[in-house]
Amino acid sequence: MNALSKDVIPSGTKRSSLAALNDWVAEVAALTQPDAIHWCDGGDAEYAALIAQMQADGTLIKLNEQTHPNSWLHRSHPDDVARVEHLTFVCTTDKEDAGPNNHWMSPADGHKQMDELFAGCMRGRTMYVIPYCMGPIDSPLARCGVEITDSAYVVANMRIMTRMGAAALARIEREGSFVKGLHSIGELDPNRRYIMHFPEELAIKSYGSGYGGNALLGKKCHALRIASHQARNEGWLAEHMLILGLENPQGETHYIAAAFPSACGKTNLAMLIPPEGYRRDGWKVWTIGDDICWMRPGADGRLYAINPEAGFFGVAPGTSEKSNPNALASIQHDTIFTNVGVTADNQPWWEGLDHGTPVKDWQGRDYAPGNGPAAHPNSRFTVSAKQCPSYSPKAEDAQGVPISAIVFGGRRASLVPLVFEARDWTHGVLVGAAMGSETTAAATGAVGVMRRDPMAMKPFCGYNFADYFSHWLSFDKPGAKLPKIFHVNWFRKGDDGKFLWPGFGDNLRVLEWMIKRVKGEVDAIDTPVGALPKAEHINLDGIDLSDEARTKLFGFDRNGWRAEFASLEEFLGEFGDRAPHALKVEQQRIAAQLD
Ligand code: OXD
Ligand code: MN
């Protein structure tokens, strides 16, 4: 039988317990009118058939089999290259529940608008039903969903990014609940494109885009927007964070979760290779996840985290031997590249790669520098996490890993030092809420504009930020053994506009200091905005920092912070009375100390 011709729930599955799923699939089919329905089993034969079909219809272009076995290039529609925050909605009964941080529509209007778009949209197409699990299949922290899509490219990516297929379907059958995601690429028309979320129904409807963050519904739509809502109701956290394990020469591993906005180096930090001297001494970084972290308190009061994803949907440009050798090693085979350039011998190419010359750009045109970069700035690779040399076996642990430190960070050219530590949990929540960063190419719109991006969740929090801050504060209760909270800024610039900190592998020096603080091994310099490292406690051996760099990376600019806190007060004011009192008190306490 053709691996792509199944049109019923796979045999062996009890129809009765999957009635809700079956009914929904029938309802969607009646609305969208596909020519065929395919239930995805997630197997190798299915994947091979999908790839062959996409190669035949031009959706995928085969890359050099010698240098990049089983790897493919997809060129998206040129207007469909990033997340579309202005077209992303949270549909809650009460507008205030979505908050000023989200675009809102009533659920009735949202469904009506989307169903009009979906009507008949799959005529002539196959409708794929993708059962998937976010997180290790046997983890109590994991959650399941089903995505219906008319895009084979989405199916292939979901197979890499999630635990997809038969095992997920079996878990859905057991649990009886799942997130419903309906997706169609529609006409890929930006004027007929919406990404809508219905958190009260655990449902998503996405139309008109094939781009990862808009179309792989397990990722941003489920694992962040819907999951953040679920997490609030169920007492856990769904966060835009990497998770790494830092192993010291004594063989002790501390796990760190870090929230940076999109395209600000989460993948690089998660896969960091320690500087030479550290490697020699036996330091190692283990990768658990590079984008999303689900955490909840364990019986011992600590926060335990899983990576709900099974793959990496990483930004290609800038990925090199210097910035991220582990990512580069991961994507030498069995990888889907989207919107990169290609060399004369058909290897993928992007700006920042150490070798090769592009002959075609991301749109398939002959490469001409006058047309802009060869690879789109938000071009991506999709690859299984298992291909990453630093992937931690603990990433598959059903119980998750205990988190010792939470790190917030953004792209801040000025003011914000390399690292500081929050005095306690409440202060740490304020530090997260105050996060600011310059925008990047991961979303459409202007790049390089400073905006508040609390906990790096501005595009992803599925409910009112005021309630989200309260939810964060609620974890500080008797018996809790919460991680320490830090803030970092790898992007501080000098007067000449150049970065002052070398970054990449050298960021380990900062992580090492954090763990010394976690273990209570060193003291620090108290300032109103947090504790700064003493010069002797952060290892700068082998790196050459100018006097300007030392002052700016480790200094405290009282006047600058005063202005920052005035703007933070204004920001918290946007949430009115709903903003937690404790956070306002904390802001005022620090503002008073700065005066
Ligand atoms: C991503 C993003 O793709 O944050 O991870 O945009
Ligand atoms: Mn992200």
Coordinates of C-alpha atoms and ligand atoms in Angstrom, one line a residue:
M1 CA 0.0 0.0 0.0
N2 CA 1.2 3.5 -0.7
A3 CA 2.5 4.9 2.6
L4 CA 0.4 8.0 2.1
S5 CA -3.0 6.6 1.2
K6 CA -4.5 5.7 4.6
D7 CA -7.8 7.4 5.2
V8 CA -9.0 5.8 8.5
I9 CA -7.6 5.8 12.0
P10 CA -4.8 3.1 12.0
S11 CA -6.1 -0.3 12.8
G12 CA -5.5 -1.4 16.3
T13 CA -6.6 1.9 17.7
K14 CA -9.9 1.8 19.7
R15 CA -12.3 4.1 17.8
S16 CA -14.5 4.6 20.8
S17 CA -11.9 6.4 23.0
L18 CA -10.8 8.5 20.0
A19 CA -14.3 9.6 19.1
A20 CA -13.7 13.3 19.9
L21 CA -10.7 13.2 17.6
N22 CA -12.5 11.4 14.9
D23 CA -15.5 13.8 15.1
W24 CA -13.2 16.8 14.8
V25 CA -11.4 15.3 11.8
A26 CA -14.7 14.6 10.1
E27 CA -15.9 18.2 10.9
V28 CA -12.7 19.7 9.5
A29 CA -12.9 17.5 6.4
A30 CA -16.5 18.6 5.8
L31 CA -15.3 22.3 6.1
T32 CA -12.1 22.1 4.1
Q33 CA -13.1 19.4 1.5
P34 CA -9.8 17.7 1.0
D35 CA -9.3 15.1 -1.8
A36 CA -7.8 12.6 0.7
I37 CA -7.1 12.3 4.4
H38 CA -3.9 10.8 5.7
W39 CA -3.3 9.9 9.3
C40 CA 0.4 10.2 10.1
D41 CA 2.1 7.3 11.8
G42 CA 5.5 9.1 12.1
G43 CA 7.3 6.1 10.5
D44 CA 10.3 6.0 8.2
A45 CA 8.3 4.8 5.2
E46 CA 5.8 7.6 5.5
Y47 CA 8.6 10.2 5.8
A48 CA 10.4 8.8 2.7
A49 CA 7.1 8.9 0.7
L50 CA 6.5 12.5 1.8
I51 CA 10.0 13.5 0.9
A52 CA 9.8 11.8 -2.5
Q53 CA 6.4 13.5 -3.2
M54 CA 7.9 16.9 -2.2
Q55 CA 10.9 16.4 -4.4
A56 CA 8.7 15.5 -7.3
D57 CA 6.5 18.6 -6.9
G58 CA 9.4 21.0 -6.3
T59 CA 8.6 21.7 -2.6
L60 CA 12.0 20.3 -1.7
I61 CA 15.3 20.5 -3.6
K62 CA 17.9 17.8 -3.0
L63 CA 21.2 19.1 -1.6
N64 CA 24.6 17.5 -2.3
E65 CA 24.2 13.9 -1.2
Q66 CA 28.0 13.5 -0.6
T67 CA 28.4 16.5 1.7
H68 CA 24.9 16.6 3.1
P69 CA 23.2 13.2 2.9
N70 CA 19.4 13.1 3.1
S71 CA 19.2 16.9 3.3
W72 CA 16.8 19.2 1.5
L73 CA 16.3 22.8 0.6
H74 CA 12.8 24.4 0.8
R75 CA 12.3 27.9 -0.7
S76 CA 9.3 29.5 0.8
H77 CA 7.1 32.1 -0.8
P78 CA 9.2 35.3 -0.5
D79 CA 6.4 37.0 1.5
D80 CA 6.3 34.1 4.0
V81 CA 9.6 34.1 5.9
A82 CA 8.9 34.9 9.5
R83 CA 6.3 35.0 12.3
V84 CA 3.6 37.6 11.8
E85 CA 2.9 39.2 15.2
H86 CA 0.4 41.7 13.8
L87 CA -1.7 38.8 12.4
T88 CA -1.5 36.6 15.6
F89 CA -4.5 36.7 17.9
V90 CA -5.6 35.4 21.3
C91 CA -9.3 34.8 21.3
T92 CA -10.7 34.8 24.9
T93 CA -14.2 35.5 26.1
D94 CA -13.1 38.4 28.1
K95 CA -10.7 40.8 26.2
E96 CA -8.9 41.6 29.5
D97 CA -7.8 37.9 29.7
A98 CA -5.7 38.3 26.6
G99 CA -4.3 41.6 27.9
P100 CA -2.6 44.5 26.2
N101 CA 0.2 42.2 25.2
N102 CA -2.0 40.3 22.7
H103 CA -4.1 41.2 19.7
W104 CA -7.6 40.1 20.6
M105 CA -10.8 38.9 19.0
S106 CA -13.8 37.3 20.5
P107 CA -13.9 33.5 20.1
A108 CA -17.1 33.7 18.0
D109 CA -15.6 36.3 15.6
G110 CA -12.3 34.4 15.5
H111 CA -13.9 31.2 14.5
K112 CA -16.2 32.9 12.0
Q113 CA -13.3 34.7 10.3
M114 CA -11.1 31.6 10.2
D115 CA -13.8 29.2 9.1
E116 CA -14.6 31.5 6.1
L117 CA -11.0 31.1 5.1
F118 CA -10.9 27.4 5.7
A119 CA -14.1 26.7 3.7
G120 CA -13.1 24.5 0.8
C121 CA -9.4 25.4 1.1
M122 CA -8.2 21.8 0.9
R123 CA -9.9 20.9 -2.4
G124 CA -7.4 19.1 -4.6
R125 CA -5.1 18.6 -1.6
T126 CA -4.4 15.9 1.0
M127 CA -5.3 16.6 4.6
Y128 CA -2.8 15.3 7.0
V129 CA -3.7 14.4 10.6
I130 CA -0.6 14.6 12.8
P131 CA -0.9 13.3 16.4
Y132 CA 2.1 14.6 18.3
C133 CA 3.5 14.7 21.8
M134 CA 5.3 17.7 23.2
G135 CA 7.9 16.3 25.6
P136 CA 9.2 12.7 26.2
I137 CA 6.3 10.4 25.4
D138 CA 6.2 9.0 29.0
S139 CA 6.7 12.3 30.8
P140 CA 4.0 13.5 33.2
L141 CA 5.1 17.0 32.1
A142 CA 4.4 16.3 28.4
R143 CA 1.2 17.2 26.6
C144 CA -0.3 16.0 23.3
G145 CA -1.9 17.7 20.4
V146 CA -3.1 16.9 16.9
E147 CA -2.3 19.2 14.0
I148 CA -4.4 19.0 10.8
T149 CA -2.6 20.5 7.8
D150 CA -2.6 20.5 4.1
S151 CA 1.2 21.0 3.9
A152 CA 3.5 18.0 3.5
Y153 CA 6.4 20.3 4.4
V154 CA 4.7 20.9 7.8
V155 CA 4.3 17.2 8.3
A156 CA 8.0 16.6 7.6
N157 CA 9.1 19.4 10.0
M158 CA 6.7 18.2 12.7
R159 CA 8.2 14.8 12.5
I160 CA 11.5 16.3 13.3
M161 CA 10.3 18.8 15.9
T162 CA 7.9 16.6 17.9
R163 CA 7.3 13.0 19.0
M164 CA 4.8 12.4 16.2
G165 CA 2.7 9.5 15.2
A166 CA 1.5 6.2 16.7
A167 CA 2.9 6.7 20.2
A168 CA 1.3 10.1 20.5
L169 CA -2.0 8.8 19.3
A170 CA -1.8 6.0 21.9
R171 CA -1.2 8.6 24.6
I172 CA -4.1 10.7 23.4
E173 CA -6.3 7.7 23.5
R174 CA -5.2 7.0 27.1
E175 CA -5.6 10.6 28.3
G176 CA -8.6 11.6 26.2
S177 CA -7.4 15.2 25.8
F178 CA -5.3 17.0 23.2
V179 CA -4.8 20.5 21.7
K180 CA -6.5 20.9 18.4
G181 CA -4.5 22.7 15.7
L182 CA -5.9 23.4 12.3
H183 CA -3.6 24.7 9.6
S184 CA -3.8 25.4 5.9
I185 CA -1.2 27.2 3.8
G186 CA -4.3 28.6 1.9
E187 CA -3.0 30.8 -0.9
L188 CA 0.1 32.0 1.0
D189 CA -1.4 35.5 0.7
P190 CA -0.4 37.9 3.4
N191 CA -3.8 39.5 3.1
R192 CA -5.5 36.2 3.9
R193 CA -3.2 35.1 6.8
Y194 CA -4.1 34.8 10.5
I195 CA -2.8 32.8 13.4
M196 CA -5.5 32.5 16.0
H197 CA -5.5 30.9 19.4
F198 CA -8.5 29.8 21.5
P199 CA -6.9 29.0 24.9
E200 CA -10.2 28.3 26.6
E201 CA -10.9 25.6 24.0
L202 CA -7.2 24.4 23.7
A203 CA -7.5 25.2 20.0
I204 CA -5.5 26.9 17.3
K205 CA -6.4 27.9 13.8
S206 CA -3.7 29.1 11.4
Y207 CA -4.2 30.1 7.8
G208 CA -2.1 31.4 4.9
S209 CA 1.5 30.7 6.0
G210 CA 3.9 27.8 5.8
Y211 CA 6.5 29.4 8.0
G212 CA 7.7 27.5 11.1
G213 CA 6.4 29.7 13.9
N214 CA 3.1 30.1 12.1
A215 CA 2.6 26.6 10.8
L216 CA 4.4 24.0 12.9
L217 CA 1.6 24.4 15.5
G218 CA 3.3 22.3 18.2
K219 CA 6.0 25.0 18.6
K220 CA 5.0 28.6 19.4
C221 CA 1.2 28.1 19.1
H222 CA 0.9 25.0 21.3
A223 CA 4.1 24.8 23.4
L224 CA 4.0 28.5 24.3
R225 CA 0.7 30.3 23.7
I226 CA -1.7 27.5 24.6
A227 CA 0.6 25.8 27.0
S228 CA 1.2 29.1 29.0
H229 CA -2.5 29.2 29.5
Q230 CA -2.7 25.5 30.5
A231 CA 0.4 26.0 32.8
R232 CA -1.2 28.9 34.6
N233 CA -4.3 26.8 35.4
E234 CA -2.3 23.7 36.3
G235 CA 0.6 25.3 38.3
W236 CA 3.5 25.1 36.0
L237 CA 5.4 27.4 33.6
A238 CA 5.7 27.2 29.8
E239 CA 8.6 29.4 28.8
H240 CA 10.6 30.7 25.8
M241 CA 13.9 29.3 27.3
L242 CA 16.8 27.1 26.4
I243 CA 17.9 24.5 28.9
L244 CA 21.5 23.4 29.3
G245 CA 23.5 21.3 31.7
L246 CA 26.8 22.7 32.9
E247 CA 29.2 19.9 34.0
N248 CA 32.2 20.9 36.1
P249 CA 35.5 19.0 36.3
Q250 CA 34.2 17.2 39.4
G251 CA 31.4 15.7 37.3
E252 CA 28.7 17.7 39.0
T253 CA 26.0 19.0 36.5
H254 CA 23.9 22.1 37.1
Y255 CA 20.9 22.8 34.8
I256 CA 20.3 26.4 33.7
A257 CA 17.2 27.7 31.8
A258 CA 17.6 30.9 29.9
A259 CA 15.1 33.2 28.2
F260 CA 16.4 35.4 25.3
P261 CA 14.2 36.8 22.6
S262 CA 14.1 35.2 19.2
A263 CA 17.4 35.2 17.3
C264 CA 19.4 36.4 20.3
G265 CA 21.6 33.3 20.7
K266 CA 19.6 30.7 22.6
T267 CA 20.7 27.9 20.2
N268 CA 24.4 29.1 20.5
L269 CA 24.3 29.1 24.3
A270 CA 22.5 25.8 24.5
M271 CA 25.2 24.1 22.4
L272 CA 28.2 26.0 23.8
I273 CA 31.6 24.5 23.6
P274 CA 33.8 25.7 26.5
P275 CA 37.0 27.7 25.8
E276 CA 40.2 25.7 25.4
G277 CA 41.4 25.9 29.0
Y278 CA 38.0 25.0 30.4
R279 CA 37.8 22.0 28.1
R280 CA 41.2 20.8 29.2
D281 CA 40.0 21.1 32.8
G282 CA 37.0 18.9 32.1
W283 CA 34.1 21.4 31.7
K284 CA 31.3 20.4 29.4
V285 CA 27.9 21.8 28.3
W286 CA 25.0 19.5 27.7
T287 CA 22.1 20.6 25.5
I288 CA 18.6 19.8 26.7
G289 CA 16.7 22.3 24.5
D290 CA 17.3 25.5 22.6
D291 CA 13.9 27.3 22.5
I292 CA 11.1 26.1 24.9
C293 CA 11.1 24.9 28.5
W294 CA 8.2 23.5 30.5
M295 CA 8.9 23.6 34.3
R296 CA 7.0 22.6 37.4
P297 CA 7.8 22.2 41.0
G298 CA 8.9 18.7 42.1
A299 CA 8.2 17.0 45.4
D300 CA 11.5 18.4 46.8
G301 CA 10.4 22.0 46.0
R302 CA 12.8 22.5 43.1
L303 CA 11.7 23.3 39.6
Y304 CA 12.0 20.4 37.1
A305 CA 12.2 21.1 33.4
I306 CA 11.6 19.3 30.1
N307 CA 12.2 20.4 26.6
P308 CA 8.8 19.8 24.9
E309 CA 10.5 19.7 21.5
A310 CA 12.4 16.9 19.8
G311 CA 14.3 19.0 17.3
F312 CA 15.8 22.4 16.5
F313 CA 14.4 25.0 14.2
G314 CA 17.5 27.1 14.3
V315 CA 18.5 30.4 12.5
A316 CA 21.1 29.5 9.9
P317 CA 22.9 32.8 9.3
G318 CA 25.8 33.3 11.7
T319 CA 26.0 29.6 12.4
S320 CA 29.7 28.7 12.0
E321 CA 32.7 26.8 13.4
K322 CA 33.3 29.8 15.7
S323 CA 29.7 30.6 16.8
N324 CA 28.3 27.1 17.1
P325 CA 30.3 24.0 16.1
N326 CA 27.7 21.7 17.6
A327 CA 24.9 23.1 15.5
L328 CA 27.1 22.9 12.4
A329 CA 27.9 19.2 13.2
S330 CA 24.2 18.5 13.7
I331 CA 23.2 19.8 10.3
Q332 CA 25.6 17.8 8.1
H333 CA 22.9 15.2 7.3
D334 CA 19.1 14.5 7.5
T335 CA 18.3 18.2 7.7
I336 CA 15.7 20.4 6.1
F337 CA 17.0 23.9 5.2
T338 CA 14.6 26.7 4.5
N339 CA 15.5 29.8 2.6
V340 CA 19.3 29.4 2.6
G341 CA 21.5 30.0 -0.5
V342 CA 23.3 27.2 -2.3
T343 CA 26.9 26.8 -3.7
A344 CA 27.8 25.6 -7.2
D345 CA 28.0 22.0 -5.9
N346 CA 24.6 22.3 -4.3
Q347 CA 25.6 22.7 -0.6
P348 CA 23.6 24.9 1.7
W349 CA 25.2 28.3 2.3
W350 CA 24.5 31.3 4.5
E351 CA 26.2 34.5 5.6
G352 CA 28.7 33.7 8.4
L353 CA 29.5 30.2 7.2
D354 CA 33.2 29.6 7.2
H355 CA 33.6 28.2 3.7
G356 CA 31.9 28.1 0.3
T357 CA 30.5 30.7 -2.1
P358 CA 26.9 31.1 -3.0
V359 CA 25.7 30.9 -6.6
K360 CA 22.0 31.0 -5.9
D361 CA 20.2 33.1 -3.3
W362 CA 17.3 32.0 -1.1
Q363 CA 14.8 32.9 -3.8
G364 CA 16.7 30.7 -6.3
R365 CA 18.0 33.7 -8.2
D366 CA 21.6 33.9 -9.4
Y367 CA 23.4 35.3 -6.4
A368 CA 24.1 39.0 -6.7
P369 CA 25.2 41.0 -3.6
G370 CA 23.0 43.9 -4.9
N371 CA 19.9 41.7 -4.2
G372 CA 20.8 41.4 -0.5
P373 CA 22.1 38.4 1.4
A374 CA 22.3 35.0 -0.2
A375 CA 20.4 33.4 2.7
H376 CA 17.4 35.1 4.2
P377 CA 18.3 36.6 7.6
N378 CA 15.6 34.3 9.1
S379 CA 16.5 31.2 7.1
R380 CA 16.4 28.1 9.2
F381 CA 17.5 24.5 9.6
T382 CA 15.2 21.8 11.0
V383 CA 17.1 18.9 12.6
S384 CA 16.5 16.2 15.1
A385 CA 18.0 17.0 18.6
K386 CA 19.5 13.6 18.6
Q387 CA 21.9 14.7 15.9
C388 CA 23.5 17.2 18.2
P389 CA 26.8 16.0 19.6
S390 CA 26.1 17.8 23.0
Y391 CA 22.5 16.5 23.3
S392 CA 22.0 15.3 26.8
P393 CA 20.6 11.8 27.6
K394 CA 18.8 13.6 30.4
A395 CA 16.7 15.4 27.7
E396 CA 14.7 12.2 27.4
D397 CA 14.2 11.9 31.2
A398 CA 10.4 11.8 31.9
Q399 CA 10.9 13.6 35.3
G400 CA 12.9 16.5 33.7
V401 CA 16.0 18.1 35.1
P402 CA 16.3 20.2 38.3
I403 CA 16.9 23.9 37.5
S404 CA 19.6 25.7 39.5
A405 CA 19.5 29.1 37.7
I406 CA 17.2 31.0 35.5
V407 CA 18.7 33.6 33.2
F408 CA 17.0 36.5 31.4
G409 CA 18.8 38.4 28.7
G410 CA 18.3 40.7 25.7
R411 CA 20.2 42.7 23.1
R412 CA 21.1 45.9 24.9
A413 CA 23.7 48.1 23.2
S414 CA 23.9 50.3 26.3
L415 CA 23.4 50.5 30.1
V416 CA 22.9 46.8 31.0
P417 CA 26.0 45.1 32.3
L418 CA 27.3 41.7 31.3
V419 CA 25.7 39.9 34.2
F420 CA 23.8 40.7 37.5
E421 CA 21.9 38.6 40.0
A422 CA 18.5 39.3 41.4
R423 CA 18.3 39.6 45.2
D424 CA 15.4 37.2 45.5
W425 CA 12.5 35.6 43.5
T426 CA 10.3 38.7 43.5
H427 CA 13.2 40.9 42.3
G428 CA 14.0 38.2 39.7
V429 CA 10.4 38.3 38.3
L430 CA 10.8 42.1 38.0
V431 CA 14.0 41.6 36.2
G432 CA 12.3 39.2 33.8
A433 CA 9.3 41.5 33.4
A434 CA 11.6 44.5 32.6
M435 CA 13.5 42.7 29.9
G436 CA 14.1 44.8 26.8
S437 CA 15.6 43.9 23.5
E438 CA 16.2 45.1 20.0
T439 CA 13.9 43.3 17.5
T440 CA 15.3 40.7 15.1
A441 CA 14.4 39.1 11.7
A442 CA 12.5 36.3 13.4
A443 CA 9.3 38.3 13.1
T444 CA 8.2 40.6 10.2
G445 CA 8.7 44.4 10.9
A446 CA 11.5 46.7 11.7
V447 CA 14.8 45.1 13.0
G448 CA 16.8 46.7 15.8
V449 CA 14.0 48.6 17.5
M450 CA 14.2 48.4 21.4
R451 CA 11.0 47.0 22.9
R452 CA 10.0 45.5 26.2
D453 CA 9.9 41.7 25.8
P454 CA 9.1 40.4 29.3
M455 CA 10.7 36.9 29.8
A456 CA 11.2 36.9 26.0
M457 CA 7.5 36.0 25.9
K458 CA 6.0 39.2 24.3
P459 CA 5.1 37.3 21.1
F460 CA 4.1 34.1 23.0
C461 CA 2.3 34.6 26.2
G462 CA -1.2 33.3 25.6
Y463 CA -2.8 35.5 28.3
N464 CA -2.6 38.9 30.1
F465 CA 1.0 39.7 31.1
A466 CA -0.3 41.1 34.4
D467 CA -1.7 37.6 35.3
Y468 CA 1.5 36.0 33.9
F469 CA 3.7 38.1 36.3
S470 CA 1.3 37.1 39.2
H471 CA 1.6 33.5 38.2
W472 CA 5.4 33.7 38.3
L473 CA 5.3 35.3 41.7
S474 CA 3.0 32.5 43.0
F475 CA 5.9 30.0 42.8
D476 CA 7.5 31.7 45.8
K477 CA 5.8 29.8 48.6
P478 CA 6.8 27.8 51.7
G479 CA 8.8 24.7 50.8
A480 CA 9.8 26.1 47.4
K481 CA 13.5 25.8 46.6
L482 CA 13.6 28.1 43.7
P483 CA 16.5 28.7 41.3
K484 CA 18.5 31.9 41.5
I485 CA 17.6 34.4 38.8
F486 CA 20.3 36.3 36.8
H487 CA 20.3 38.7 33.9
V488 CA 22.9 38.8 31.1
N489 CA 23.7 41.0 28.2
W490 CA 26.1 39.6 25.6
F491 CA 25.4 42.5 23.3
R492 CA 26.8 45.6 25.1
K493 CA 28.6 47.9 22.6
G494 CA 31.5 50.3 23.0
D495 CA 31.7 53.9 21.7
D496 CA 32.9 52.5 18.4
G497 CA 29.7 50.5 18.0
K498 CA 31.5 47.2 18.4
F499 CA 30.5 44.4 20.8
L500 CA 32.5 44.6 24.0
W501 CA 32.2 41.0 25.1
P502 CA 33.6 38.1 22.9
G503 CA 30.5 36.0 23.6
F504 CA 30.0 32.4 22.3
G505 CA 32.2 29.9 24.2
D506 CA 33.4 32.6 26.5
N507 CA 29.9 33.0 27.9
L508 CA 30.8 29.9 29.9
R509 CA 32.8 32.2 32.2
V510 CA 29.6 33.9 33.2
L511 CA 27.7 30.6 33.7
E512 CA 30.6 29.5 35.9
W513 CA 30.1 32.6 38.1
M514 CA 26.4 31.9 38.3
I515 CA 27.0 28.4 39.6
K516 CA 29.5 29.7 42.2
R517 CA 26.8 32.0 43.4
V518 CA 24.2 29.2 43.4
K519 CA 26.6 27.2 45.6
G520 CA 27.3 30.2 47.8
E521 CA 31.0 30.0 47.1
V522 CA 31.6 33.7 46.3
D523 CA 30.2 37.1 47.5
A524 CA 29.2 39.9 45.1
I525 CA 28.9 43.6 44.9
D526 CA 25.4 44.8 45.9
T527 CA 23.8 47.6 43.8
P528 CA 20.2 48.7 43.8
V529 CA 19.6 46.8 40.5
G530 CA 21.2 43.5 41.6
A531 CA 24.5 41.9 42.6
L532 CA 27.5 42.3 40.2
P533 CA 30.5 40.0 40.1
K534 CA 33.7 41.0 41.9
A535 CA 36.5 41.2 39.4
E536 CA 38.4 38.4 41.0
H537 CA 35.5 36.0 40.8
I538 CA 34.9 35.9 37.1
N539 CA 37.6 34.2 35.2
L540 CA 38.9 36.4 32.4
D541 CA 42.1 34.5 31.7
G542 CA 43.0 34.5 28.0
I543 CA 40.6 37.2 27.0
D544 CA 41.7 40.7 26.4
L545 CA 39.2 43.4 27.6
S546 CA 39.9 47.1 27.2
D547 CA 39.4 49.5 30.1
E548 CA 36.1 50.7 28.4
A549 CA 34.9 47.1 28.2
R550 CA 35.7 46.4 31.9
T551 CA 33.9 49.6 33.0
K552 CA 30.8 49.0 30.8
L553 CA 30.5 45.2 31.3
F554 CA 30.9 45.2 35.0
G555 CA 29.9 48.7 36.0
F556 CA 26.7 50.3 37.3
D557 CA 25.4 53.5 35.7
R558 CA 23.1 55.1 38.3
N559 CA 21.7 57.8 36.1
G560 CA 21.0 55.4 33.2
W561 CA 19.2 53.0 35.6
R562 CA 17.1 55.8 37.0
A563 CA 15.8 56.5 33.5
E564 CA 15.3 52.8 32.9
F565 CA 13.2 52.4 36.1
A566 CA 11.1 55.4 35.2
S567 CA 10.3 53.7 31.9
L568 CA 9.6 50.4 33.7
E569 CA 7.1 52.2 35.9
E570 CA 5.3 53.4 32.8
F571 CA 5.4 49.9 31.3
L572 CA 3.9 48.3 34.4
G573 CA 1.3 51.1 34.5
E574 CA 0.0 49.8 31.1
F575 CA -1.4 46.8 33.0
G576 CA -3.4 49.0 35.4
D577 CA -4.6 47.5 38.6
R578 CA -4.2 44.0 37.2
A579 CA -0.4 44.2 37.5
P580 CA 0.7 42.5 40.8
H581 CA 1.1 44.9 43.7
A582 CA 4.3 43.1 44.8
L583 CA 5.9 43.9 41.5
K584 CA 5.1 47.5 41.7
V585 CA 6.4 47.7 45.2
E586 CA 9.6 46.1 44.1
Q587 CA 9.9 48.6 41.2
Q588 CA 9.4 51.5 43.7
R589 CA 11.8 50.0 46.2
I590 CA 14.6 50.0 43.6
A591 CA 13.6 53.3 42.1
A592 CA 13.8 54.9 45.6
Q593 CA 17.3 53.4 46.1
L594 CA 18.4 54.8 42.8
D595 CA 17.4 58.4 43.8
Ligands
OXD1 C1 11.7 30.8 16.9 C2 11.3 32.2 17.3 O1 11.6 30.4 15.8 O2 11.4 32.5 18.4 O3 12.2 30.1 17.8 O4 10.9 32.9 16.4
MN2 MN 12.0 31.0 19.8

